[in-house]
């Protein structure tokens, strides 16, 4: 069945054929019967994935061997002290190696041309057996294009590049240390409930400079551990020439960014995180690449079609970047090997795939609203080359390391993206719940507190596909960027600079901001998904947006930093939000609501502004009313027993309106379709967590 034939009906014969070809498709269709008309699409996707995997097996000896391209491509020291070099440059007329080692003679070491656009070079060792190209040497690949132009390039497989002084372009440095870092700690087991601290090494200091891997290891990792996060997602690690791109315009895919330090120091960071039981995810950008040619992939062999689609299909107009040709054999080798490299060389525990929506569709999501109509996810608009690549990448990751985690940044909500490949799905473990932060920003921008719609909040937090896990978040780095505002800034704005001292009384703005900041995070954490994410600094209401040095701000680092010292100042109220975030995470660790089935919402009362639900044996009650408190408010529950309160404490900037030593007993009184109920005092702008004392902690 052709991709254009996505329609509202599917013949019995076509359905039977799809069920026969896709091993567990029946389970997917049982979970979501509305996908039955599109069974042939899942069949075609799965068959293409399987055919590619089988072709890799027949021609390359399997995906294990295929994904080790970094062991032969690039530049490698041989056992005899010589050098073996290999590149893929199908559009080149000649390929040469030059550098410090031959006084930059461009043509003294020519590569030999092989089949399929590959080139190789072996340089024998020196007579005295010393290294021909020692660690730290500068190198360049020289390309003679078909037009006769001589081009100096960095190998796509370069493991370390750096920029010296005021140089515009990066230099390729041969990284071959005598004593490479040896990992001391094993990888942690996959977390039961994923609590992600989204991190950027460069901005992790309060100083106006680029922070280092070592700084992050020594100063930030202990904070993350104390806050109760069990996973960090490292942004902007793959080398990018333009710092202000936030790491999303990659120039060297195998090189860890040198602006923060050396590869060995990044390995130490990952190893130290593992020693703390913290899982480490890499923000991987395979959705596009920088247009740079002298220190990037673009025009590597003198053509626009080496790693990318030629012509308009190879350009992303909105991002001004190049788009990979995912059906190309060598591009598949390059990208799958890149995945393998970060797992094997740096011991990362998985990936957050950036820009998945752009990959999945030929329109790249531009101008698309994604209403939820299933026809939007099938048909000619889907780039099945890219989808098959993502399936291969997930297969590789989960085959190599079963405890690895993959997260898709997909705003479209493509069905089955986070279902197993055996069901015809994409194979991701999680997707980001990207509608949730948009909802909170919309409420704060467009509505008065008394006009917030409880049903709409609940709908946004619970609107996710059954059995496809979501990472919920109130805000990420996107909301912290200049041009937008963090939740804390929307709530408190300029008063964050003047009225955050504990020596002054609460102003109405600061009081509202602190209470709603906690409530928004708590209800997102408990109701919004099977994982939770926070961007560094936002947990304590970081008072400034994020803006990297650029011409528009006179290359200032003032906003490219995180002021963690604010939480350490006992005279500032930032500590209250930090304490709350820490204890919220640690309570989840004990109670496990992220790994529990989706919550049962028993109440969403518009007039009272009350939301109540149960999850993981806990009762959650939120009163979003700006002024009304309720005495003896009846809330339904399935669990009889004794319930102590948890919230509104002084250490969280609360008003201590709740006595945490008071116990409330449920009654055998049915309410809101629950067999039991209890009466609770619910102050305004407070979220409560009630735990049955008979339940294990």
XYZ file of C-alpha atoms in Angstrom:
697
model
C 0.000 0.000 0.000
C 1.498 3.347 -1.015
C 2.354 5.981 1.573
C -0.226 8.306 0.001
C -3.036 5.846 0.659
C -3.433 6.612 4.374
C -7.212 6.591 4.634
C -10.026 5.775 6.989
C -10.477 2.179 5.876
C -8.283 -0.870 5.489
C -9.280 -4.154 3.877
C -9.305 -7.359 5.892
C -6.630 -8.758 3.570
C -4.348 -5.749 4.091
C -4.832 -5.902 7.859
C -4.068 -9.628 7.913
C -0.907 -9.089 5.850
C 0.288 -6.343 8.196
C -0.359 -8.475 11.276
C 1.603 -11.310 9.675
C 4.624 -9.113 8.901
C 4.882 -7.079 12.131
C 5.386 -9.460 15.096
C 3.488 -7.529 17.779
C 1.338 -5.165 15.728
C -1.773 -6.796 17.201
C -0.813 -5.446 20.641
C -0.500 -1.908 19.288
C -3.862 -2.100 17.540
C -5.462 -3.568 20.643
C -4.143 -0.614 22.654
C -5.354 1.882 20.037
C -7.972 0.465 17.630
C -8.108 3.808 15.796
C -4.748 2.886 14.253
C -6.206 -0.108 12.377
C -6.762 1.827 9.120
C -3.037 2.607 9.119
C -1.820 -0.954 9.692
C -0.256 -1.072 6.177
C 1.825 2.012 7.065
C 3.210 0.274 10.150
C 3.818 -2.803 8.016
C 5.780 -0.823 5.432
C 7.842 0.989 8.065
C 8.696 -2.217 9.873
C 9.589 -4.029 6.630
C 11.872 -1.166 5.581
C 13.563 -1.251 8.981
C 13.965 -5.024 8.789
C 15.265 -4.935 5.209
C 17.860 -2.300 6.105
C 18.926 -4.284 9.160
C 19.240 -7.454 7.068
C 21.206 -5.599 4.379
C 23.599 -4.356 7.045
C 23.963 -7.942 8.210
C 24.645 -9.295 4.730
C 27.009 -6.547 3.568
C 28.693 -5.378 6.766
C 28.563 -8.339 9.134
C 25.815 -6.894 11.302
C 24.896 -3.619 12.961
C 27.443 -4.234 15.735
C 30.314 -4.097 13.240
C 28.622 -1.465 11.057
C 28.320 0.944 13.992
C 32.049 0.797 14.729
C 32.976 3.048 11.812
C 35.035 5.237 14.143
C 37.503 2.350 14.534
C 38.631 2.637 10.904
C 37.475 6.036 9.582
C 39.450 9.105 10.561
C 43.089 8.809 11.682
C 44.389 5.941 13.827
C 47.736 4.888 15.279
C 48.704 1.356 14.265
C 50.437 -1.177 16.478
C 53.673 -0.677 14.519
C 53.624 3.084 15.137
C 52.364 3.890 11.672
C 49.167 5.696 10.791
C 46.008 4.414 9.101
C 43.618 6.983 7.632
C 40.259 6.535 5.936
C 37.598 8.890 4.629
C 34.410 8.819 2.579
C 34.527 11.553 -0.039
C 32.597 10.348 -3.119
C 32.786 13.717 -4.886
C 36.557 14.165 -4.538
C 39.127 13.756 -7.318
C 41.947 13.430 -4.811
C 42.373 13.212 -1.021
C 45.540 14.010 0.977
C 46.630 14.309 4.615
C 48.656 17.246 5.840
C 49.606 18.822 9.147
C 52.407 19.622 11.558
C 53.983 16.257 10.861
C 54.851 17.102 7.215
C 55.273 20.870 7.539
C 51.833 21.359 5.950
C 52.868 20.013 2.553
C 49.390 19.531 1.053
C 50.149 16.719 -1.401
C 52.963 14.600 0.057
C 50.581 11.977 1.521
C 47.887 11.043 -1.005
C 45.072 8.642 -0.145
C 44.354 5.616 -2.328
C 40.921 5.531 -3.936
C 38.694 2.580 -3.018
C 35.213 1.537 -4.116
C 32.062 3.394 -3.089
C 33.727 6.772 -2.631
C 36.117 5.652 0.094
C 39.776 6.622 0.368
C 42.524 5.159 2.554
C 46.119 5.957 3.476
C 48.771 4.078 5.409
C 51.849 5.994 6.554
C 54.650 3.742 7.850
C 56.353 4.534 11.171
C 59.570 6.459 11.484
C 62.764 4.442 11.463
C 63.365 5.196 15.143
C 59.826 3.912 15.916
C 58.766 7.285 17.361
C 55.236 8.443 16.619
C 54.857 10.018 13.223
C 51.864 12.057 14.353
C 52.120 12.579 18.124
C 49.224 13.450 20.409
C 48.262 17.099 20.027
C 49.365 17.447 16.393
C 47.305 19.577 14.037
C 45.924 17.865 10.942
C 43.856 18.621 7.846
C 42.322 16.535 5.103
C 43.042 18.105 1.725
C 40.366 17.592 -0.932
C 40.888 18.173 -4.655
C 37.377 18.730 -5.962
C 36.139 17.792 -9.424
C 36.440 21.436 -10.427
C 40.112 21.378 -9.400
C 39.611 23.467 -6.260
C 41.852 22.630 -3.275
C 39.888 22.453 -0.017
C 41.224 22.107 3.526
C 38.852 20.122 5.723
C 38.486 18.632 9.196
C 37.778 14.904 9.144
C 34.089 14.182 9.924
C 35.456 11.597 12.375
C 37.755 14.015 14.254
C 37.726 13.294 17.994
C 38.929 16.698 19.180
C 38.826 20.163 17.642
C 39.608 23.475 19.245
C 39.890 27.144 18.392
C 42.991 29.071 19.336
C 43.008 32.748 20.240
C 40.992 34.907 17.872
C 40.839 32.303 15.118
C 37.453 32.088 13.427
C 37.705 28.430 12.470
C 38.404 25.388 14.594
C 41.582 23.314 14.262
C 41.599 19.531 14.164
C 43.836 18.172 16.938
C 44.971 14.555 16.849
C 43.759 13.178 20.194
C 45.816 10.167 21.228
C 46.898 10.610 24.879
C 49.479 8.278 26.349
C 47.288 7.669 29.403
C 43.605 7.809 28.395
C 41.017 8.071 31.145
C 40.005 4.737 32.664
C 36.463 4.512 34.016
C 36.244 3.406 37.639
C 32.511 3.065 38.143
C 29.877 0.937 36.461
C 26.797 2.433 34.852
C 23.790 2.776 37.160
C 20.678 0.706 36.549
C 17.841 2.333 34.642
C 15.913 4.534 37.127
C 12.459 3.421 38.177
C 11.188 6.982 37.839
C 13.257 9.301 35.655
C 13.991 12.718 37.214
C 16.113 14.670 34.722
C 18.263 17.721 35.453
C 18.761 19.372 32.059
C 22.257 20.842 32.159
C 24.647 23.009 30.169
C 28.254 22.822 31.346
C 29.307 26.186 29.939
C 26.769 28.250 31.890
C 27.028 26.278 35.143
C 29.105 28.895 37.003
C 27.939 32.230 38.451
C 31.025 33.844 36.904
C 30.794 35.582 33.541
C 32.808 33.015 31.633
C 32.552 29.562 30.077
C 32.586 27.001 32.886
C 34.561 23.773 32.578
C 33.837 20.055 32.806
C 35.877 20.069 36.026
C 33.812 22.892 37.493
C 30.606 21.014 36.728
C 32.002 17.789 38.200
C 33.152 19.401 41.439
C 30.444 22.002 42.008
C 27.246 21.110 40.171
C 27.052 17.311 40.390
C 26.836 17.404 44.223
C 23.961 19.888 43.956
C 22.129 17.654 41.489
C 22.553 14.685 43.799
C 21.321 16.691 46.792
C 18.272 17.860 44.829
C 17.216 14.257 44.276
C 17.614 14.087 40.497
C 18.741 10.679 39.253
C 19.576 11.702 35.688
C 21.328 14.587 33.950
C 20.841 15.518 30.335
C 23.958 17.233 29.018
C 23.364 19.819 26.320
C 25.850 21.325 23.878
C 28.490 18.602 24.221
C 28.878 17.673 20.546
C 31.206 20.323 19.147
C 29.578 23.443 17.745
C 31.567 26.387 16.419
C 28.934 28.951 17.420
C 28.481 28.987 21.209
C 25.215 30.936 20.994
C 23.596 28.116 18.995
C 23.108 26.388 22.385
C 24.811 23.341 20.869
C 22.282 22.844 18.089
C 24.515 23.676 15.107
C 26.957 20.775 15.238
C 30.228 21.040 13.339
C 32.136 17.967 14.644
C 29.895 15.071 15.652
C 32.541 12.862 17.290
C 34.286 15.656 19.214
C 33.327 16.646 22.754
C 33.292 20.435 22.925
C 36.784 21.692 23.727
C 35.518 25.003 25.130
C 34.806 23.211 28.436
C 37.985 21.128 28.595
C 39.409 17.860 27.292
C 37.717 14.555 26.407
C 39.315 13.000 29.487
C 37.684 15.621 31.710
C 34.265 14.881 30.210
C 34.821 11.186 30.888
C 35.657 12.038 34.493
C 32.400 14.007 34.729
C 30.342 11.042 33.482
C 32.249 8.618 35.708
C 31.734 10.811 38.778
C 28.003 11.070 38.034
C 27.867 7.273 37.821
C 29.594 7.029 41.207
C 26.666 9.040 42.600
C 24.121 6.743 40.979
C 23.210 9.384 38.398
C 22.328 8.358 34.835
C 23.814 10.609 32.112
C 22.016 11.320 28.831
C 23.549 13.138 25.872
C 21.582 15.686 23.873
C 22.252 14.226 20.418
C 21.589 16.346 17.326
C 21.111 14.151 14.261
C 18.247 16.223 12.890
C 20.511 18.681 11.074
C 24.081 20.020 10.905
C 25.849 23.355 10.714
C 26.375 24.924 7.302
C 30.053 25.493 8.143
C 32.354 23.898 5.589
C 35.894 24.720 6.736
C 35.283 23.278 10.213
C 32.031 21.376 9.619
C 30.541 18.575 7.507
C 29.083 20.783 4.804
C 30.712 20.487 1.355
C 33.284 18.064 2.786
C 34.159 16.590 -0.607
C 33.423 19.767 -2.558
C 29.810 18.804 -3.303
C 26.608 19.670 -1.456
C 25.531 16.023 -1.492
C 28.164 14.170 0.506
C 26.378 13.712 3.844
C 23.281 15.705 2.959
C 20.498 15.842 0.420
C 21.445 17.911 -2.600
C 19.415 20.978 -3.453
C 16.458 22.376 -1.487
C 15.730 19.093 0.310
C 19.148 19.344 1.951
C 18.452 22.691 3.621
C 16.356 23.593 6.637
C 15.122 27.085 5.839
C 14.124 28.003 9.391
C 17.299 26.729 11.075
C 19.661 27.692 8.210
C 21.310 24.281 8.407
C 21.915 21.121 6.377
C 19.733 17.993 6.409
C 21.123 14.459 6.329
C 20.367 11.984 3.548
C 19.210 9.206 5.892
C 18.843 6.639 3.103
C 22.554 6.911 2.206
C 24.540 3.848 3.309
C 27.541 5.828 4.499
C 25.383 8.423 6.250
C 23.746 5.562 8.151
C 27.196 4.253 9.065
C 28.283 7.715 10.201
C 25.232 8.433 12.367
C 24.919 4.951 13.885
C 28.655 4.957 14.610
C 28.216 8.352 16.246
C 25.586 6.882 18.563
C 27.885 3.960 19.333
C 30.870 6.274 19.953
C 29.208 8.247 22.746
C 28.013 5.048 24.418
C 31.338 3.230 24.200
C 33.917 6.000 24.498
C 32.214 8.267 27.033
C 29.903 5.785 28.807
C 26.758 7.835 28.251
C 23.589 6.026 29.305
C 21.399 7.128 26.448
C 20.208 10.089 24.446
C 17.661 12.827 24.127
C 17.187 13.096 20.352
C 16.758 16.723 19.354
C 14.506 17.908 16.533
C 12.689 14.617 15.979
C 9.635 16.391 14.539
C 11.840 17.946 11.875
C 13.197 14.505 11.019
C 9.840 12.749 10.835
C 8.197 14.956 8.219
C 9.246 16.431 4.903
C 7.627 19.699 6.027
C 9.799 19.547 9.225
C 6.819 20.672 11.295
C 7.005 24.185 9.848
C 3.578 25.761 9.685
C 1.885 22.638 11.040
C -0.478 22.773 14.006
C -0.825 18.982 14.497
C -4.480 18.831 15.452
C -4.297 15.154 16.376
C -5.959 13.876 13.199
C -4.232 10.539 12.549
C -3.905 11.303 8.846
C -1.274 13.901 9.778
C 1.078 11.092 10.870
C 0.852 8.908 7.779
C 1.199 9.479 4.071
C 3.629 11.257 1.804
C 4.436 13.976 4.359
C 6.285 11.411 6.510
C 10.025 11.069 5.822
C 10.279 7.318 6.232
C 14.033 7.369 5.535
C 14.475 9.375 8.732
C 11.953 7.266 10.633
C 13.783 4.064 9.682
C 17.061 5.644 10.833
C 15.505 6.452 14.233
C 14.243 2.867 14.503
C 17.756 1.593 13.710
C 19.289 3.961 16.257
C 16.894 2.812 18.982
C 17.486 -0.827 18.056
C 21.243 -0.288 18.292
C 21.090 1.533 21.644
C 18.781 -0.971 23.310
C 20.618 -3.986 21.893
C 24.020 -2.760 23.084
C 22.858 -1.564 26.482
C 19.388 -2.758 27.538
C 19.344 -0.237 30.402
C 19.941 2.683 28.048
C 17.306 5.392 27.673
C 16.168 7.275 24.581
C 13.939 10.344 24.644
C 12.316 11.929 21.593
C 11.788 15.664 21.306
C 8.649 15.445 19.186
C 5.963 18.093 19.285
C 3.757 16.353 16.719
C 2.670 13.447 18.911
C 3.235 10.782 16.258
C 1.435 7.599 17.406
C 3.657 4.648 18.377
C 6.875 6.689 18.341
C 7.454 5.381 21.875
C 6.135 1.890 21.196
C 8.467 -1.083 20.650
C 9.842 -1.608 17.158
C 8.308 -5.107 17.209
C 4.906 -3.368 17.232
C 5.884 -1.197 14.275
C 6.757 1.700 16.594
C 9.758 4.011 16.727
C 11.387 2.313 19.723
C 11.877 5.385 21.955
C 11.492 4.997 25.718
C 10.011 8.443 26.309
C 8.826 11.546 24.511
C 8.861 15.075 25.897
C 5.411 16.355 26.902
C 5.949 19.633 25.093
C 2.386 20.927 25.440
C 2.670 21.225 29.232
C 5.119 24.171 29.474
C 3.187 25.938 26.712
C 0.009 25.610 28.785
C 1.579 27.115 31.922
C 3.034 30.036 29.969
C -0.335 30.623 28.280
C -2.154 30.686 31.634
C 0.334 33.135 33.149
C 0.333 35.397 30.081
C -3.336 35.442 29.134
C -5.520 34.676 32.165
C -6.210 36.010 35.632
C -5.725 33.445 38.399
C -9.462 33.219 39.054
C -10.048 32.400 35.364
C -7.745 29.377 35.189
C -9.668 26.386 33.878
C -9.112 23.312 36.062
C -10.445 20.907 33.434
C -8.121 22.309 30.805
C -5.113 21.997 33.139
C -5.983 18.363 33.888
C -6.557 17.638 30.195
C -3.134 19.032 29.246
C -1.366 17.108 32.010
C -3.075 13.782 31.245
C -3.395 13.973 27.452
C -0.820 11.338 26.515
C -0.922 8.066 24.658
C -1.577 4.991 26.751
C 1.597 2.920 27.326
C 3.804 5.554 25.655
C 5.843 7.237 28.383
C 6.175 11.007 28.625
C 8.674 13.286 30.324
C 6.658 16.060 31.953
C 8.139 19.472 32.632
C 6.877 22.884 33.626
C 9.723 24.599 31.781
C 12.967 23.658 30.048
C 15.829 25.606 28.502
C 13.427 26.869 25.818
C 11.517 28.956 28.353
C 14.742 30.268 29.916
C 16.066 31.799 26.693
C 16.120 35.531 26.112
C 12.960 36.587 24.315
C 10.886 34.373 26.587
C 10.497 34.295 30.359
C 10.911 31.572 32.953
C 7.906 30.752 35.124
C 9.529 32.623 38.010
C 9.889 35.713 35.840
C 6.307 35.509 34.591
C 5.182 35.220 38.204
C 7.428 37.754 39.968
C 9.249 39.753 37.289
C 11.219 42.762 38.590
C 10.335 42.113 42.233
C 12.747 39.161 42.147
C 15.524 41.752 42.330
C 14.095 43.719 45.251
C 11.755 41.632 47.398
C 13.321 38.203 47.828
C 14.887 38.969 51.209
C 13.495 37.090 54.214
C 14.083 40.266 56.254
C 11.214 42.001 54.441
C 7.531 40.978 54.547
C 6.019 39.034 51.668
C 4.647 41.298 48.973
C 1.520 40.028 47.184
C 3.563 39.426 44.002
C 6.320 37.429 45.711
C 3.861 35.457 47.847
C 1.773 34.523 44.803
C 4.916 33.727 42.790
C 6.470 31.394 45.339
C 3.239 29.518 46.072
C 2.266 29.049 42.393
C 5.834 28.157 41.388
C 5.678 25.219 43.814
C 2.144 24.195 42.826
C 2.865 24.250 39.099
C 5.936 22.072 39.548
C 4.262 19.665 41.953
C 1.166 19.017 39.826
C 3.335 18.676 36.693
C 5.619 16.214 38.507
C 2.788 14.114 39.914
C 0.181 14.166 37.138
C 1.999 14.994 33.908
C 4.009 11.920 32.944
C 6.247 8.968 33.685
C 9.352 11.131 34.013
C 10.104 14.710 35.068
C 12.555 17.298 33.738
C 13.883 20.587 35.086
C 16.388 22.980 33.522
C 19.307 23.909 35.754
C 18.594 26.834 38.036
C 14.862 26.920 37.359
C 14.255 24.790 40.455
C 14.998 27.814 42.643
C 13.421 30.396 40.344
C 16.586 31.676 38.680
C 16.102 35.449 38.435
C 17.436 36.025 34.938
C 16.890 34.665 31.456
C 19.580 32.940 29.443
C 21.415 34.769 26.683
C 24.721 33.637 25.197
C 27.422 36.106 24.191
C 26.692 37.453 20.720
C 26.934 40.676 18.750
C 23.477 41.757 19.916
C 24.611 41.901 23.570
C 28.213 43.014 22.980
C 29.488 39.451 23.525
C 28.454 39.583 27.178
C 28.511 36.522 29.444
C 26.352 38.219 32.077
C 23.268 36.149 31.233
C 25.155 32.999 30.199
C 25.566 31.792 33.764
C 23.638 30.210 36.651
C 23.618 31.945 40.025
C 23.567 28.924 42.324
C 24.987 31.031 45.160
C 21.547 32.637 45.563
C 20.201 29.402 47.056
C 23.085 29.292 49.543
C 22.230 32.726 50.935
C 20.095 32.100 54.017
C 18.657 35.613 53.805
C 17.080 35.072 50.370
C 13.819 33.297 49.565
C 15.321 31.342 46.654
C 16.271 28.696 49.219
C 12.569 27.942 49.812
C 11.996 26.913 46.194
C 15.232 24.919 46.189
C 14.191 23.071 49.379
C 10.779 22.303 47.926
C 12.246 20.937 44.682
C 14.633 18.718 46.645
C 11.967 17.266 48.908
C 9.525 16.789 46.019
C 12.092 14.643 44.211
C 13.015 12.715 47.329
C 9.371 11.973 48.090
C 8.983 10.618 44.548
C 12.004 8.411 45.153
C 10.241 6.945 48.192
C 6.721 6.714 46.766
C 7.384 6.118 43.050
C 4.509 7.982 41.421
C 6.406 8.390 38.134
C 6.574 4.615 37.689
C 2.976 4.105 38.861
C -0.004 3.859 36.486
C -1.553 7.121 35.341
C -3.461 8.975 38.057
C -7.190 8.756 38.687
C -8.582 12.289 38.784
C -11.600 12.408 41.079
C -12.222 16.145 41.036
C -11.625 19.184 38.848
C -13.970 21.797 40.315
C -14.071 25.048 38.371
C -15.779 27.168 41.018
C -13.643 25.994 43.916
C -10.483 25.784 41.749
C -9.755 22.344 43.235
C -8.009 19.443 41.499
C -7.822 16.105 43.342
C -6.372 12.805 42.166
C -4.795 9.569 43.358
C -1.574 7.991 42.188
C 0.866 5.521 43.736
C -1.212 5.212 46.885
C -1.159 8.959 47.487
C -3.928 11.541 47.439
C -3.012 14.859 45.791
C -5.136 17.963 46.351
C -4.472 21.326 44.712
C -6.317 24.526 45.542
C -5.551 27.072 42.821
C -8.018 29.611 44.179
C -6.202 32.915 44.792
C -8.042 33.681 48.036
C -10.444 30.948 49.196
C -9.453 28.336 51.746
C -11.714 25.403 52.549
C -12.412 23.765 55.902
C -13.546 20.128 55.979
C -13.388 19.777 52.193
C -14.448 16.259 51.222
C -12.096 14.359 48.896
C -12.686 10.841 47.613
C -10.150 8.025 47.945
C -9.899 4.289 47.381
C -7.797 3.748 50.490
C -9.094 3.719 54.036
C -6.766 4.811 56.790
C -4.966 7.719 58.442
C -3.559 10.586 56.328
C -0.918 13.087 57.481
C -0.451 16.322 55.517
C 2.659 17.208 53.535
C 3.199 20.815 52.358
C 2.905 24.538 53.245
C 5.866 24.216 55.591
C 8.020 27.186 56.579
C 11.095 25.705 54.899
C 9.272 25.981 51.547
C 8.235 29.598 52.022
C 4.771 28.445 53.098
C 2.532 30.053 55.695
C 2.323 27.077 58.070
C -1.470 27.058 57.835
C -1.363 23.277 58.064
C -0.362 21.368 61.159
C 1.809 18.536 59.876
C 1.286 16.643 63.116
C -2.460 16.432 62.571
C -3.842 13.180 61.168
C -6.997 12.945 59.079
C -8.925 9.676 58.964
C -10.840 8.515 55.927
C -14.436 7.399 56.313
C -16.507 4.669 54.753
C -18.359 7.381 52.832
C -18.512 7.253 49.034
C -17.618 10.495 47.238
C -16.878 11.307 43.585
C -17.116 7.617 42.648
C -14.502 6.651 45.250
C -15.450 4.133 47.972
C -13.979 6.216 50.828
C -13.418 9.888 51.522
C -11.813 12.262 53.998
C -12.336 15.806 55.151
C -9.357 18.136 54.733
C -8.457 21.737 55.379
C -7.186 23.136 52.066
C -5.689 26.654 52.208
C -5.621 28.819 49.103
C -2.741 28.319 46.660
C -1.532 25.108 48.245
C -0.854 21.648 46.926
C -1.191 18.788 49.384
C 0.120 15.255 49.349
C -1.660 12.884 51.686
C -0.200 9.455 52.302
C -1.926 6.537 53.939
C 0.290 5.747 56.916
C -0.323 2.053 56.348
C 1.363 2.345 52.937
C 5.127 1.595 52.852
C 7.446 4.576 52.353
